Short mmCIF file of C-alpha atoms in Angstrom, two decimals:
data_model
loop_
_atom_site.label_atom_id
_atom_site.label_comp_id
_atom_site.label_asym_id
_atom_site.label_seq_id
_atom_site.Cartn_x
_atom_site.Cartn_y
_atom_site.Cartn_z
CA UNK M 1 24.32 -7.22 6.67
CA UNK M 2 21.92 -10.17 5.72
CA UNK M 3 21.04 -10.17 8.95
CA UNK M 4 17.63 -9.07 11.08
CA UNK M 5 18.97 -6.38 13.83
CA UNK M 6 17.04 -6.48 17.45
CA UNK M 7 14.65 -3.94 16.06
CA UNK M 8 13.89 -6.55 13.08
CA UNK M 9 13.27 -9.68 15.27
CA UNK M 10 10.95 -8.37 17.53
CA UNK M 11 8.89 -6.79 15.09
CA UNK M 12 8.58 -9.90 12.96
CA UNK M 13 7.77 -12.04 16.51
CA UNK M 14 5.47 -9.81 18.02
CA UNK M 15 3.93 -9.54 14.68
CA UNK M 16 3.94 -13.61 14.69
CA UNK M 17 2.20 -13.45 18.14
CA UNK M 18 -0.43 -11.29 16.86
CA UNK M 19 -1.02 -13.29 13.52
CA UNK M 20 -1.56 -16.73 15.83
CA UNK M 21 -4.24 -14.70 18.29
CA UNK M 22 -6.07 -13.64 14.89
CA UNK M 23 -6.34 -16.97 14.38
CA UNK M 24 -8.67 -17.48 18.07
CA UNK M 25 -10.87 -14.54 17.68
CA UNK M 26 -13.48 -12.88 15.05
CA UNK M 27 -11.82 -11.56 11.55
CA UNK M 28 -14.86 -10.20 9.89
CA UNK M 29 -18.67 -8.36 11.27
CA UNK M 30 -21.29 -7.87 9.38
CA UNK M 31 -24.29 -5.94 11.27
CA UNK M 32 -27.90 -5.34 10.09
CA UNK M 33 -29.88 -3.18 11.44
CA UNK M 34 -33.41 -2.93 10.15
CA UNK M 35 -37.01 -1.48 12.44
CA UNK M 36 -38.03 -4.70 13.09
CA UNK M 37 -35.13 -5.70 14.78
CA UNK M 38 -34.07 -2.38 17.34
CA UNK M 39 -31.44 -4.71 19.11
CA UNK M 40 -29.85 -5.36 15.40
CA UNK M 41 -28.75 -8.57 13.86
CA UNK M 42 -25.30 -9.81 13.80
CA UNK M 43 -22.90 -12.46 11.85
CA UNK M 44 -19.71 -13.08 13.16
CA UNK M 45 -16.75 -14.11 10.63
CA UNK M 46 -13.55 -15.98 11.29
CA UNK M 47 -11.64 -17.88 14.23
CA UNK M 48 -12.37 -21.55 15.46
CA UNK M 49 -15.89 -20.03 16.01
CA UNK M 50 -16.16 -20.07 11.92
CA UNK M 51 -19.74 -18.83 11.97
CA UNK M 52 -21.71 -17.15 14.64
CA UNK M 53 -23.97 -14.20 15.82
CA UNK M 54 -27.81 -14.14 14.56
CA UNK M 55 -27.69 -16.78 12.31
CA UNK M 56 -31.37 -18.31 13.30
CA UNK M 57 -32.68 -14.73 12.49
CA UNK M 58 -30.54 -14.12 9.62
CA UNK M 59 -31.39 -18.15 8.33
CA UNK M 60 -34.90 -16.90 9.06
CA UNK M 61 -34.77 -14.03 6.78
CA UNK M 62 -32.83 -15.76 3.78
CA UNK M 63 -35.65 -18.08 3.95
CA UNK M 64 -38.29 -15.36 2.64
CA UNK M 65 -36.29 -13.82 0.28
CA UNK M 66 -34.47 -17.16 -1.36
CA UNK M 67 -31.26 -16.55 0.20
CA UNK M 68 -29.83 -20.07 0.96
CA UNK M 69 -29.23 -20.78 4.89
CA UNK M 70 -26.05 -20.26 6.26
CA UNK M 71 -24.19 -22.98 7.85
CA UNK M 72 -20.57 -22.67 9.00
CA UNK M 73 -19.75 -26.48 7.98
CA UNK M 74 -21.07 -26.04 4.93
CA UNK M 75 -17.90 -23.31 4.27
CA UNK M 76 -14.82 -25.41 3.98
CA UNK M 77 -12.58 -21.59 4.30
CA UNK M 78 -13.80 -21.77 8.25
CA UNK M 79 -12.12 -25.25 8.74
CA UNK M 80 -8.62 -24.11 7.14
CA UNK M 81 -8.75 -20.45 8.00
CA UNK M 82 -7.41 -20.33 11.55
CA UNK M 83 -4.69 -23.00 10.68
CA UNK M 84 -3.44 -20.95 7.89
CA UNK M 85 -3.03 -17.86 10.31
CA UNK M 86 -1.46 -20.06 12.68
CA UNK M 87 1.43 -21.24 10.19
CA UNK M 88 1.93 -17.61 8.96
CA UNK M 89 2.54 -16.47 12.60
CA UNK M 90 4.72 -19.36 13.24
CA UNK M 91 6.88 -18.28 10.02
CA UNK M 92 6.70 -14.90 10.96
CA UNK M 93 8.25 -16.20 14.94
CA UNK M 94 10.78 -18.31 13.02
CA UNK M 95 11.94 -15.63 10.53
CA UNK M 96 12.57 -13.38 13.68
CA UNK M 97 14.80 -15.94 15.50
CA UNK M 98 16.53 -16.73 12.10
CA UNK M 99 16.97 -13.15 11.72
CA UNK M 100 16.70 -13.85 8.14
CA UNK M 101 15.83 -10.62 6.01
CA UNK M 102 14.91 -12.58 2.62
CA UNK M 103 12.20 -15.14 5.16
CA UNK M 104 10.98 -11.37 6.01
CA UNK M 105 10.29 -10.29 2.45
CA UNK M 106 8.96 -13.95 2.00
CA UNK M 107 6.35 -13.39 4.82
CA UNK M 108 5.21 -10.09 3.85
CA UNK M 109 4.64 -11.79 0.38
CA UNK M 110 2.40 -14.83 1.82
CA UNK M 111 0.53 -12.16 4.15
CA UNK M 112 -0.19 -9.91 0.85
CA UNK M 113 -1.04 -13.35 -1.09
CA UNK M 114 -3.65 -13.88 1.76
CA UNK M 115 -5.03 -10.75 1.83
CA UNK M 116 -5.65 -10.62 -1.36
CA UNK M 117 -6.72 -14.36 -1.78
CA UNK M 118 -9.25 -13.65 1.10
CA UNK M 119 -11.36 -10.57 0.09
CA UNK M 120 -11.53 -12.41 -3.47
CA UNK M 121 -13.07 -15.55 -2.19
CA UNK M 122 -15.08 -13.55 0.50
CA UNK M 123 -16.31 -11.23 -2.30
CA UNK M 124 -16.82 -14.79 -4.41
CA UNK M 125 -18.98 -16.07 -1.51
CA UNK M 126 -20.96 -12.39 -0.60
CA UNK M 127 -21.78 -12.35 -4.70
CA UNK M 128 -23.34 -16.28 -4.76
CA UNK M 129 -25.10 -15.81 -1.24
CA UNK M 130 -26.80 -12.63 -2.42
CA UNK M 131 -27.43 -13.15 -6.52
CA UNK M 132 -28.03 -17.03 -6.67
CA UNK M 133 -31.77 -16.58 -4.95
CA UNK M 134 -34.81 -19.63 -4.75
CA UNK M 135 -37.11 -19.06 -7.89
CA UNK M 136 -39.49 -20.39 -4.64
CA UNK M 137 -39.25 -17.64 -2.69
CA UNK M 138 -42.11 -16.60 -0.63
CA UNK M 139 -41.17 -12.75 -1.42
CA UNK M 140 -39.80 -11.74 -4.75
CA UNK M 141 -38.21 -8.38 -5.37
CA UNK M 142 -37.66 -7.63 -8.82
CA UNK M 143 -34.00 -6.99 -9.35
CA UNK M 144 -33.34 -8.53 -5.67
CA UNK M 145 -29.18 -7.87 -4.92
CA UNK M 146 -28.36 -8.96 -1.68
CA UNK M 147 -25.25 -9.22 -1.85
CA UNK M 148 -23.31 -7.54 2.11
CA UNK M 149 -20.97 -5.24 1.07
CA UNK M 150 -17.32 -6.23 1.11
CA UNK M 151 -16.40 -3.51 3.35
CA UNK M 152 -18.62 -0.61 4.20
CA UNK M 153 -22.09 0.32 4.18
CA UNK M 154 -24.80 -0.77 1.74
CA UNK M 155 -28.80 -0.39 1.84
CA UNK M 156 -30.33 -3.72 1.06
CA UNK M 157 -34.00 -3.33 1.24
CA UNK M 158 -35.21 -1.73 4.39
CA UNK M 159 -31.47 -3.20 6.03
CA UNK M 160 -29.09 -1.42 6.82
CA UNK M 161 -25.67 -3.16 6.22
CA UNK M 162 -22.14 -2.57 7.77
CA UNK M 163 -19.32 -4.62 6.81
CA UNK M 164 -15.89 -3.89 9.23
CA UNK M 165 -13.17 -5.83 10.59
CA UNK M 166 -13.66 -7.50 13.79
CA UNK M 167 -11.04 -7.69 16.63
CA UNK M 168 -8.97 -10.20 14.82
CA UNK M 169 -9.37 -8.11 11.27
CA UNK M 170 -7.46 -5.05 13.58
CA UNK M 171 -5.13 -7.30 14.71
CA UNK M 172 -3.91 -8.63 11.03
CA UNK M 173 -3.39 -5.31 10.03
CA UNK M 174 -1.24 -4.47 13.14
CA UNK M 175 0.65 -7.29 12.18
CA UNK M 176 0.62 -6.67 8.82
CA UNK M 177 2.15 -2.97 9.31
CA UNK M 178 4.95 -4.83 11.44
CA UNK M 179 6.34 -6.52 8.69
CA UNK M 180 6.15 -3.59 6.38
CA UNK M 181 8.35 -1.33 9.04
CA UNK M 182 11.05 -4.16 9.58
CA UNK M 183 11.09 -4.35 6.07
CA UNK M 184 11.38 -0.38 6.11
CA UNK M 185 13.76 -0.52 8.94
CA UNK M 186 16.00 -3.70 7.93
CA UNK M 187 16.53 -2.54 3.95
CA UNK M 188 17.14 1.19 4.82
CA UNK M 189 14.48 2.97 4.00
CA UNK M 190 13.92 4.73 7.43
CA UNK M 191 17.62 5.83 7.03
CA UNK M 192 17.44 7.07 3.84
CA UNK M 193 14.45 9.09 4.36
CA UNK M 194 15.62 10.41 7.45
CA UNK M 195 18.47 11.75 6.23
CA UNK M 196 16.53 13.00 3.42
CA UNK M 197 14.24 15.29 5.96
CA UNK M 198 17.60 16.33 7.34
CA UNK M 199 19.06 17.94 4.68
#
């Protein structure tokens, strides 16, 4: 059958649904957590917000060490980043009511594509924002790196740095594992490995 069953089409549009509420709520926190600051500092990554948390703190602190200030219109990414997540849910809800199985392949392809496409230009960005430092600096650390870990934890100075998905992070890989099991489900795999176990 080149056809989506039920199983198929509501997987693909509840994983639509999901991919358009991504698009309205925080992909990506970065805390710091340092004596000086007990209560923590805080940027907030991702949804029609673009840029938010700390950021007069955090601006306040780039300013010592040569870090340049952050600014969320100076990121083009934040202006095109919820649209894009809106037109991949939108495919995803239109694959589902076309019940097409090669638009579901398709869309698991342009949700790897952005995955990947993403963590290389936020790794792009995290590398310039923390190497390209102000020869003007009023503090100068030898050797300064600066750069917030992609994902993680890292010890910048006497910060300490997590890196984690935010709400709308969780909910892209929700939706992302959606796709993969109507792929799993629709092609046969499930079958075949069930029947595998069986024997």
């Amino acid at each position: 059958m080149n056809k989506l069953t039920k199983t198929g089409v509501i997987l693909m549009i509840l994983a639509g649904v999901l991919t358009i509420i991504a698009a309205f709520v925080p992909l990506w926190v970065i805390d710091l957590d340092a004596p000086q600051y007990p209560e923590g500092l805080k940027l907030i990554i991702g949804g029609f917000a673009g840029l938010s948390g700390n950021l007069d703190s955090v601006n306040d602190l780039n300013h010592y060490v040569g870090m340049a200030q952050l600014h969320a219109e100076d990121f083009w990414e934040f202006a095109v980043l919820p649209w894009i997540l809106i037109v991949l849910g939108v495919i995803f809800i239109i694959t589902g009511f076309l019940k097409s199985k090669k638009l579901t392949i398709c869309s698991f392809i342009l949700l790897c594509l952005f995955a990947v496409l993403g963590f290389i230009d936020f790794f792009r960005w995290e590398y310039n924002y923390g190497h390209n430092l102000s020869p003007d600096a009023p503090i100068k650390i030898p050797g300064g790196d600066f750069q917030p870990p992609l994902i993680g934890f890292k010890q910048l100075a006497n910060f300490e740095v997590f890196s984690w998905p935010g709400i709308g992070g969780w909910i892209l890989v929700i939706a992302g594992i959606l796709v993969a099991l109507a792929i799993f489900y629709e092609f046969g795999f499930y079958e075949k490995i069930f029947k595998k176990a069986k024997k």
